[in-house]
Amino acid sequence: MTVANTQRTIDAIWRIESPKLIAGLTRMVRDVGLAEDLAQDALVIALERWPEIGIPDNPGAWLMTAAKRRAIDLLRRNKVRDQKYDEIARHAELYTEDDVDARLDGEINDDLLRLIFMTCHPLLSQDARVALTLRLLCGLTTDEIARSFLAAESTIAQRIVRAKKTLNAEKVPFEVPMGDELKERLAAVLEVIYLMFNEGYAATSGDHWVKPLLCQEALRLGRVLAEIAPQESEVHGLVALMEIQSSRFRTRVNAAGEPVLLMDQNRAQWDRLLIRRGLAALERCQKLGRPLGPYALQAAISACHAEAKSAEETNWIRIAALYEGLSRLMPSPVVELNRAVAIAMAFGPEFGLQIVDELSVEPAMRGYHLLPSVRGDLLVKLGRLEEARAEFERAAAMTRNVREQALLRSRAAECMSDASQ
Amino acid sequence: MRFMMIVKATTDSEAGVMPSQELIDAMQKYNEELVKAGVLLAADGLMPSANGIRISYPEPGGKPKVIDGPFTEAKEMIAGYTLIEVKSREEAIEWAMRMPDPHGFGQGEIELRQVFEVEDLMADPETLARETLLRKQLEEQKQA
């Protein structure tokens, strides 16, 4: 094996092992920054040793042992300097070989869960939560994170350092919260994962191929979370939502890079495997027998689309009902606009238009181009082409997305030519 | 990227001999590990080729020829597959290396193959109306 090959293999092993390693070490040293340093040190040792001795049979245990030896070395050298190490010294039993195995086999699930709750702590800013999670739980390099967010590497590095310092300074415990706090904190965790996913999915600018990395990482993290917190129905709801949305990746834009609306997408190209996985996750969520939360409801809506053989065969009545449920859980004019579209599809454009007209007075919707866009669409269906044209023009003037502008202008032009016939 | 770990058939798997409990346990543990790492997409074992069918096209443009199993040459057939989604080829290899010897008596063979799909993810990620809505919604949640 060449040095470059070994290096790439070590990278792969690092990606598989580092979250467990960091989680296990954090549990011992109670400091996520120190834990990451120790894990990194172990990686450096592996990079030196493995090309000589070959890759060990159980690389995870090897790295863990190396990290702990390193901790002991530090401890010996700085005997009294750091209280942290002193604390470690008092728990001398942590350094037995049995312990290494136990850490690797035993409570790893809990440790990972704790680590997710720690990196997604509400004390940190959204950006910091995302960066720290990608770094510690997904094993991405600061460079990869920076490229995904189109930020400078130094910015991301600083963000991560600051986040770790904050966790330390505020003495954020390494634990899974209980009761009501669990609900609140879990919401923050799910938000971080979905934010990550959306950043990759709905990217409006930039380097095209690094963004999907975020989608994949978010989906992977969601799948991990569903395994280690299987009783939380919203976790399955979010996973279902992400799986089903991912199934449409290849149909969302045409060859010219223009967006293709859900109704016009080539359903034959939807990824059946991901749809199946999404539906299975939704079923797991429903089996828990709790009222569906916002993620599960959105997943259920996505599932309706995924199960329909064509746009016409979509169960719009069910979708309208699901939006109704969603708007009760988190009332928002945007959800309401979606409900209007579903109502129009289920019961006729005039009913949808009624809701849209009621929404037009909402101050929050004033600058929102999708409102006139949807209104234009309904007016076309009602044959009120001149009014529709004005709405499309208005919508085009409101969006900054060039491709959307072009789409809206061409729809406006169609209204004109149809009206003159 | 997606990889398929293909487990080749053996004389035992073709004869319908079930793997030992020990091997089943090891395989289960391995699959759990894949699941907990969030990389497992699908995994299945195939029945012996005795109830398989082979469809071939010996004549270009001609009618297909249908042959019932069992087929010979166990090593050219597959007994099962595991589909994973990973970040690199090396990661796929690393996972494949960790799979227990699938048969355990000298005939085990795993083939690792990449699944076509990368170009799907490279498409220009433009915003769809619905996704924009959800995104906006998320922003609102944040402000609330």
XYZ file of C-alpha atoms in Angstrom:
565
model
C 0.000 0.000 0.000
C 1.393 3.385 -0.928
C 1.597 6.254 1.533
C -1.186 8.110 -0.286
C -3.398 5.033 -0.160
C -2.776 4.572 3.543
C -3.563 8.227 4.066
C -6.909 7.900 2.306
C -7.708 4.732 4.237
C -6.900 6.486 7.485
C -9.191 9.361 6.461
C -11.978 6.859 5.888
C -11.390 5.165 9.219
C -11.300 8.569 10.884
C -14.669 9.413 9.426
C -16.166 6.186 10.705
C -14.513 6.240 14.125
C -14.106 9.885 15.093
C -17.666 10.632 16.288
C -17.592 7.605 18.616
C -14.073 8.473 19.704
C -14.885 12.101 20.467
C -18.143 11.146 22.183
C -16.388 8.552 24.353
C -13.547 10.903 25.246
C -15.930 13.768 26.005
C -17.701 11.531 28.457
C -14.393 10.937 30.231
C -12.804 14.365 30.200
C -16.063 16.378 30.199
C -14.622 18.858 27.751
C -15.493 18.593 24.095
C -12.523 20.727 23.022
C -10.027 18.618 24.943
C -11.710 15.451 23.710
C -11.313 16.551 20.112
C -7.668 17.471 20.703
C -6.988 14.045 22.187
C -8.750 12.336 19.307
C -6.773 14.410 16.806
C -3.552 13.507 18.597
C -4.479 9.840 18.267
C -5.046 10.397 14.559
C -1.604 11.947 14.189
C -0.045 8.959 15.949
C -1.965 6.630 13.629
C -0.736 8.548 10.600
C 2.836 7.982 11.770
C 2.514 4.388 12.871
C 0.038 2.707 10.555
C 2.060 3.019 7.361
C 4.759 0.992 9.199
C 2.767 -1.537 11.196
C -0.253 -1.808 8.935
C -3.839 -0.966 9.780
C -4.849 -2.670 13.045
C -7.758 -5.130 13.172
C -9.816 -2.920 15.431
C -8.769 0.615 14.476
C -11.389 2.213 16.728
C -10.032 0.554 19.860
C -6.469 1.332 18.752
C -7.294 5.033 18.367
C -9.094 5.102 21.694
C -6.154 3.526 23.485
C -3.755 5.966 21.817
C -5.946 8.914 22.803
C -6.017 7.786 26.414
C -2.264 7.213 26.567
C -1.878 10.706 25.244
C -4.159 11.980 27.995
C -2.017 10.226 30.598
C 1.160 11.680 29.098
C -0.273 15.152 29.271
C -1.383 14.493 32.791
C 2.074 13.418 33.895
C 3.709 16.401 32.307
C 1.335 18.999 33.633
C 0.642 17.400 36.934
C -0.974 20.278 38.714
C -1.233 22.788 35.955
C -4.644 21.909 34.730
C -7.540 21.052 36.923
C -9.065 19.103 34.096
C -6.324 16.541 34.056
C -6.441 16.413 37.816
C -10.025 15.422 37.533
C -9.100 12.675 35.113
C -6.450 11.451 37.538
C -9.044 10.990 40.234
C -10.891 8.613 37.961
C -7.932 6.340 37.456
C -10.185 3.406 36.661
C -10.951 5.080 33.382
C -7.616 3.944 32.097
C -8.014 0.201 32.147
C -8.119 -1.701 28.879
C -11.529 -3.127 29.798
C -12.750 0.382 29.941
C -11.604 1.015 26.388
C -13.668 -1.911 25.168
C -16.656 -0.913 27.246
C -16.505 2.580 25.856
C -16.440 1.241 22.349
C -19.155 -1.364 22.669
C -21.287 -0.331 25.584
C -22.814 3.075 25.953
C -21.661 4.543 22.690
C -25.233 5.221 21.607
C -25.825 7.347 24.652
C -22.525 9.077 24.194
C -23.340 9.992 20.603
C -26.771 11.214 21.611
C -25.218 13.334 24.354
C -22.731 14.726 21.880
C -25.528 15.688 19.463
C -27.378 17.464 22.267
C -24.178 19.238 23.238
C -23.190 20.442 19.778
C -26.760 21.616 19.110
C -27.062 23.474 22.405
C -29.319 26.559 22.180
C -26.616 28.542 23.928
C -24.695 28.551 20.647
C -25.712 30.493 17.565
C -27.330 28.546 14.727
C -24.196 28.871 12.604
C -21.999 27.643 15.411
C -24.265 24.679 16.095
C -24.179 23.608 12.480
C -20.416 24.020 12.159
C -19.638 22.211 15.399
C -22.006 19.350 14.571
C -20.519 18.873 11.125
C -17.059 18.913 12.624
C -17.537 16.623 15.619
C -20.348 14.332 14.500
C -19.822 14.117 10.775
C -16.041 14.289 10.906
C -15.869 16.955 8.188
C -12.778 19.130 7.976
C -13.065 22.869 8.484
C -12.168 23.221 4.819
C -15.096 21.040 3.732
C -17.475 22.908 6.012
C -16.187 26.258 4.761
C -16.658 25.238 1.114
C -20.174 24.033 1.809
C -21.110 27.367 3.325
C -19.043 29.453 0.902
C -17.215 30.929 3.865
C -13.524 31.424 4.551
C -11.897 28.515 6.316
C -10.612 30.829 9.034
C -14.163 32.016 9.719
C -15.396 28.473 10.188
C -12.379 27.534 12.293
C -12.965 30.515 14.560
C -16.637 29.717 14.813
C -15.813 26.189 15.954
C -13.173 27.312 18.450
C -15.535 29.879 19.901
C -18.354 27.347 20.138
C -16.150 24.911 22.027
C -15.021 27.687 24.373
C -18.608 28.719 25.014
C -19.626 25.165 25.872
C -16.711 24.958 28.266
C -17.135 28.385 29.852
C -20.854 27.864 30.379
C -20.213 24.368 31.726
C -22.744 22.823 29.386
C -23.268 19.302 30.729
C -22.630 16.264 28.563
C -26.048 14.747 28.972
C -29.374 14.020 27.392
C -31.941 16.302 29.030
C -35.088 14.877 30.601
C -38.812 15.567 30.342
C -39.929 18.888 28.922
C -36.374 20.048 28.462
C -35.776 17.059 26.209
C -38.625 18.169 23.948
C -37.285 21.691 23.688
C -33.702 20.662 23.142
C -34.659 17.966 20.678
C -36.470 20.614 18.667
C -33.173 22.533 18.487
C -31.324 19.391 17.388
C -33.845 18.651 14.639
C -33.736 22.256 13.526
C -29.967 22.105 13.093
C -30.236 18.926 11.028
C -33.004 20.323 8.842
C -31.164 23.603 8.437
C -28.144 21.662 7.233
C -30.319 19.740 4.808
C -31.997 22.848 3.426
C -28.703 24.640 3.038
C -27.686 21.850 0.702
C -31.061 21.309 -0.925
C -32.336 24.771 -1.627
C -28.999 26.410 -2.271
C -29.549 29.529 -4.298
C -25.974 30.255 -5.179
C -22.456 29.025 -5.358
C -20.379 25.991 -5.929
C -22.763 23.315 -7.108
C -21.220 20.084 -6.060
C -20.175 20.762 -2.499
C -23.670 21.648 -1.368
C -25.141 18.156 -1.690
C -22.556 17.110 0.881
C -24.629 18.969 3.455
C -27.787 17.143 2.387
C -26.078 13.808 2.691
C -24.579 14.635 6.060
C -27.911 15.884 7.379
C -29.661 12.765 6.161
C -26.976 10.539 7.647
C -27.163 12.369 10.971
C -30.942 12.078 10.947
C -30.679 8.335 10.340
C -28.198 8.010 13.209
C -30.464 10.025 15.493
C -33.460 7.844 14.569
C -31.478 4.792 15.643
C -30.321 6.188 18.949
C -33.565 7.979 19.866
C -36.171 5.649 18.328
C -38.955 6.712 20.678
C -39.033 10.294 19.449
C -41.644 10.469 16.713
C -40.501 13.802 15.273
C -37.049 12.355 14.622
C -38.640 9.776 12.319
C -40.808 12.527 10.869
C -37.763 14.593 9.949
C -35.927 11.588 8.514
C -39.001 10.728 6.429
C -39.192 14.298 5.158
C -35.516 14.372 4.182
C -35.579 10.939 2.528
C -38.603 11.809 0.399
C -37.294 15.239 -0.561
C -33.950 13.698 -1.512
C -35.755 11.268 -3.801
C -36.552 14.192 -6.117
C -33.016 15.486 -6.479
C -32.548 14.624 -10.104
C -35.879 16.011 -11.293
C -35.835 19.393 -9.608
C -34.077 21.182 -12.428
C -34.082 20.578 -16.156
C -31.031 20.297 -18.395
C -30.929 24.069 -18.755
C -30.764 24.467 -14.981
C -34.296 25.825 -14.728
C -36.431 24.784 -11.777
C -39.084 22.182 -12.531
C -42.216 22.440 -10.424
C -43.282 19.401 -8.441
C -46.300 18.865 -10.687
C -44.180 18.851 -13.834
C -41.389 16.603 -12.573
C -40.715 13.295 -14.247
C -41.889 10.931 -11.550
C -40.239 7.956 -13.200
C -36.936 9.508 -12.190
C -37.764 9.842 -8.529
C -35.550 7.611 -6.447
C -37.829 4.750 -5.398
C -35.401 3.498 -2.775
C -35.399 6.820 -0.944
C -39.178 7.072 -1.231
C -39.531 3.607 0.278
C -37.180 4.562 3.073
C -39.112 7.778 3.646
C -42.434 5.970 3.804
C -40.947 3.419 6.198
C -39.664 6.207 8.472
C -43.091 7.830 8.397
C -44.658 4.525 9.354
C -42.275 4.173 12.297
C -43.304 7.658 13.354
C -47.020 6.887 13.083
C -46.624 3.596 14.943
C -45.521 5.499 18.032
C -49.137 6.590 18.197
C -48.563 10.218 19.048
C -50.112 13.221 17.298
C -47.988 14.114 14.273
C -45.610 17.045 14.771
C -44.631 19.635 12.145
C -41.909 17.483 10.539
C -44.123 14.406 10.396
C -46.956 16.451 8.859
C -44.641 17.857 6.199
C -43.353 14.341 5.582
C -46.924 13.079 5.240
C -47.580 15.784 2.647
C -44.409 14.795 0.783
C -45.519 11.167 1.007
C -48.840 12.014 -0.683
C -46.903 13.393 -3.638
C -44.491 10.477 -3.634
C -47.293 7.916 -3.682
C -49.233 9.561 -6.507
C -48.502 8.097 -9.916
C -49.154 11.469 -11.550
C -49.913 15.021 -10.451
C -53.588 14.449 -11.332
C -53.822 11.366 -9.146
C -52.516 13.195 -6.099
C -54.747 13.004 -3.057
C -55.214 16.767 -2.760
C -58.002 16.480 -0.221
C -55.637 14.708 2.151
C -52.891 17.236 1.463
C -55.286 20.103 2.212
C -56.211 18.411 5.484
C -52.550 17.898 6.396
C -51.825 21.581 5.710
C -54.765 22.435 7.906
C -53.145 20.411 10.689
C -49.788 22.030 10.021
C -51.220 25.540 10.157
C -52.804 24.734 13.519
C -49.477 23.535 14.924
C -47.503 26.452 13.586
C -49.718 29.112 12.078
C -47.895 30.946 9.332
C -49.008 32.754 6.186
C -46.611 30.594 4.181
C -48.278 27.371 5.331
C -51.615 29.046 4.651
C -50.548 29.815 1.085
C -49.646 26.179 0.592
C -53.006 25.193 1.987
C -54.650 27.525 -0.531
C -52.885 25.715 -3.385
C -53.988 22.321 -2.055
C -57.584 23.528 -1.560
C -57.625 24.865 -5.114
C -56.439 21.510 -6.426
C -58.936 19.593 -4.301
C -62.053 21.737 -4.535
C -61.500 24.242 -7.365
C -59.478 27.417 -7.989
C -62.179 29.757 -6.683
C -61.846 28.303 -3.148
C -58.085 28.644 -3.250
C -58.338 32.192 -4.516
C -60.519 33.121 -1.568
C -57.788 32.105 0.879
C -55.085 33.812 -1.162
C -57.084 37.041 -1.212
C -57.456 36.899 2.546
C -53.702 36.399 2.808
C -52.886 39.400 0.607
C -53.560 41.771 3.473
C -50.955 40.051 5.689
C -48.039 42.450 6.157
C -45.645 39.483 6.262
C -46.614 38.525 2.725
C -46.106 41.963 1.189
C -42.727 41.267 -0.353
C -43.312 37.578 -0.968
C -43.307 36.843 -4.702
C -44.948 33.430 -4.389
C -48.225 35.032 -3.322
C -48.835 36.873 -6.635
C -47.358 33.872 -8.418
C -49.906 31.494 -6.872
C -52.667 34.063 -7.358
C -51.732 34.376 -11.042
C -51.876 30.626 -11.407
C -55.373 30.432 -9.911
C -56.569 33.327 -12.075
C -55.346 31.524 -15.197
C -57.401 28.509 -14.181
C -60.427 30.753 -13.757
C -59.832 32.276 -17.205
C -59.121 35.754 -15.817
C -56.023 36.138 -17.983
C -55.518 39.877 -17.856
C -55.516 39.891 -14.062
C -53.249 36.829 -14.084
C -50.736 38.574 -16.334
C -50.523 41.504 -13.911
C -49.913 39.095 -11.020
C -47.081 37.287 -12.842
C -45.471 40.635 -13.698
C -45.750 41.686 -10.076
C -44.231 38.410 -8.891
C -41.366 38.718 -11.394
C -40.560 42.190 -10.093
C -40.436 40.853 -6.539
C -38.020 37.950 -6.923
C -34.276 38.352 -7.246
C -33.777 34.896 -8.668
C -33.085 35.410 -12.375
C -34.376 32.021 -13.446
C -37.608 32.478 -11.543
C -38.000 35.920 -13.094
C -37.688 34.428 -16.552
C -40.237 31.723 -15.753
C -42.741 34.247 -14.400
C -42.268 36.657 -17.330
C -42.882 33.867 -19.812
C -46.058 32.912 -17.978
C -47.149 36.557 -18.157
C -46.445 36.550 -21.897
C -48.509 33.377 -22.324
C -51.470 35.109 -20.683
C -51.193 37.940 -23.190
C -51.069 35.718 -26.236
C -53.865 33.477 -24.922
C -56.027 36.508 -24.147
C -55.589 37.918 -27.661
C -56.729 34.687 -29.308
C -21.906 8.091 -3.127
C -23.507 4.680 -3.119
C -21.769 1.344 -3.154
C -23.149 -2.142 -3.367
C -21.392 -4.879 -1.468
C -22.270 -7.995 -3.393
C -21.911 -11.302 -1.588
C -21.110 -14.071 -4.051
C -22.947 -17.359 -3.933
C -21.239 -20.545 -2.724
C -21.998 -24.225 -2.989
C -23.609 -24.001 0.460
C -25.740 -20.959 -0.285
C -26.846 -22.620 -3.515
C -27.723 -25.786 -1.633
C -29.890 -23.715 0.688
C -27.711 -24.419 3.738
C -28.408 -21.709 6.308
C -25.408 -19.945 7.856
C -24.412 -20.835 11.422
C -25.985 -18.946 14.299
C -22.569 -17.497 15.056
C -22.323 -16.042 11.575
C -25.888 -14.752 11.681
C -25.074 -12.976 14.960
C -21.884 -11.471 13.550
C -23.724 -10.295 10.451
C -26.467 -8.782 12.550
C -23.954 -6.903 14.654
C -22.267 -5.648 11.517
C -25.563 -4.461 10.033
C -26.382 -2.680 13.274
C -23.087 -0.883 13.041
C -23.934 0.242 9.504
C -27.323 1.462 10.652
C -25.886 3.345 13.614
C -23.417 5.066 11.323
C -26.321 6.117 9.111
C -24.793 4.512 6.009
C -27.032 1.474 5.419
C -29.620 1.933 2.665
C -30.713 -1.633 1.972
C -29.607 -5.221 2.500
C -31.106 -8.483 1.330
C -30.225 -12.127 0.935
C -31.247 -13.999 -2.190
C -32.755 -17.451 -2.360
C -30.750 -20.183 -4.117
C -30.748 -20.009 -7.901
C -32.938 -23.136 -7.960
C -35.969 -20.877 -7.998
C -34.328 -18.249 -10.189
C -34.925 -17.542 -13.858
C -32.402 -16.396 -16.413
C -33.455 -14.379 -19.434
C -30.942 -14.041 -22.225
C -30.897 -12.501 -25.714
C -28.649 -14.697 -27.827
C -29.923 -13.185 -31.106
C -29.637 -9.403 -31.476
C -33.201 -8.136 -31.850
C -34.457 -11.673 -31.357
C -36.744 -13.203 -28.781
C -35.494 -13.659 -25.237
C -34.473 -17.120 -24.133
C -35.827 -18.118 -20.740
C -33.957 -20.668 -18.622
C -35.056 -21.933 -15.231
C -32.559 -22.338 -12.394
C -30.577 -23.804 -10.791
C -27.543 -22.395 -12.545
C -24.010 -23.701 -12.415
C -20.885 -21.727 -11.467
C -21.827 -20.546 -7.984
C -19.097 -17.890 -7.963
C -20.687 -16.051 -10.849
C -23.937 -15.683 -8.988
C -24.844 -13.531 -6.044
C -26.306 -14.593 -2.732
C -27.055 -11.182 -1.324
C -26.233 -7.501 -1.335
C -25.799 -4.565 1.009
C -26.261 -1.049 -0.301
C -24.444 1.739 1.541
C -24.090 5.493 1.139
C -20.693 6.888 2.052
C -18.468 9.875 1.432
C -15.583 8.195 -0.339
C -14.464 5.043 -2.085
C -12.069 4.384 0.784
C -14.904 4.578 3.276
C -16.813 1.988 1.254
C -13.769 -0.287 1.205
C -13.315 0.190 4.943
C -16.901 -0.889 5.584
C -16.602 -3.817 3.182
C -13.447 -4.988 4.977
C -15.392 -5.025 8.221
C -18.101 -7.320 6.897
C -17.732 -10.800 8.426
C -16.622 -13.548 6.034
C -20.087 -14.152 4.572
C -19.902 -17.941 4.428
C -17.034 -18.850 6.688
C -15.739 -21.988 5.004
C -13.297 -20.793 2.406
C -15.615 -19.735 -0.388
C -16.583 -16.305 0.894
C -16.273 -13.472 -1.596
C -17.540 -9.913 -1.482
C -17.533 -7.669 -4.528
C -17.703 -3.922 -4.063
C -19.298 -1.913 -6.862
C -20.133 1.759 -7.117
C -23.671 2.732 -8.081
C -24.195 5.362 -10.795
C -25.749 8.478 -9.342
C -23.217 11.220 -8.697
C -24.476 13.343 -11.573
C -27.898 13.483 -9.946
C -26.426 15.332 -7.047
C -24.402 17.674 -9.208
C -27.442 19.250 -10.816
C -27.733 22.955 -10.259
C -29.767 23.103 -7.058
C -32.325 25.762 -7.982
C -35.116 26.568 -5.623
C -38.455 24.933 -6.094
C -41.504 26.816 -5.031
C -42.401 24.317 -2.356
C -38.933 24.114 -0.903
C -38.735 27.875 -0.868
C -41.897 27.879 1.155
C -40.492 25.455 3.671
C -37.294 27.396 3.905
C -39.085 30.634 4.467
C -41.190 28.898 7.039
C -38.067 27.745 8.805
C -36.736 31.282 8.866
C -39.966 32.445 10.392
C -39.692 29.761 13.023
C -36.250 31.031 13.836
C -37.491 34.583 14.229
C -40.462 33.544 16.309
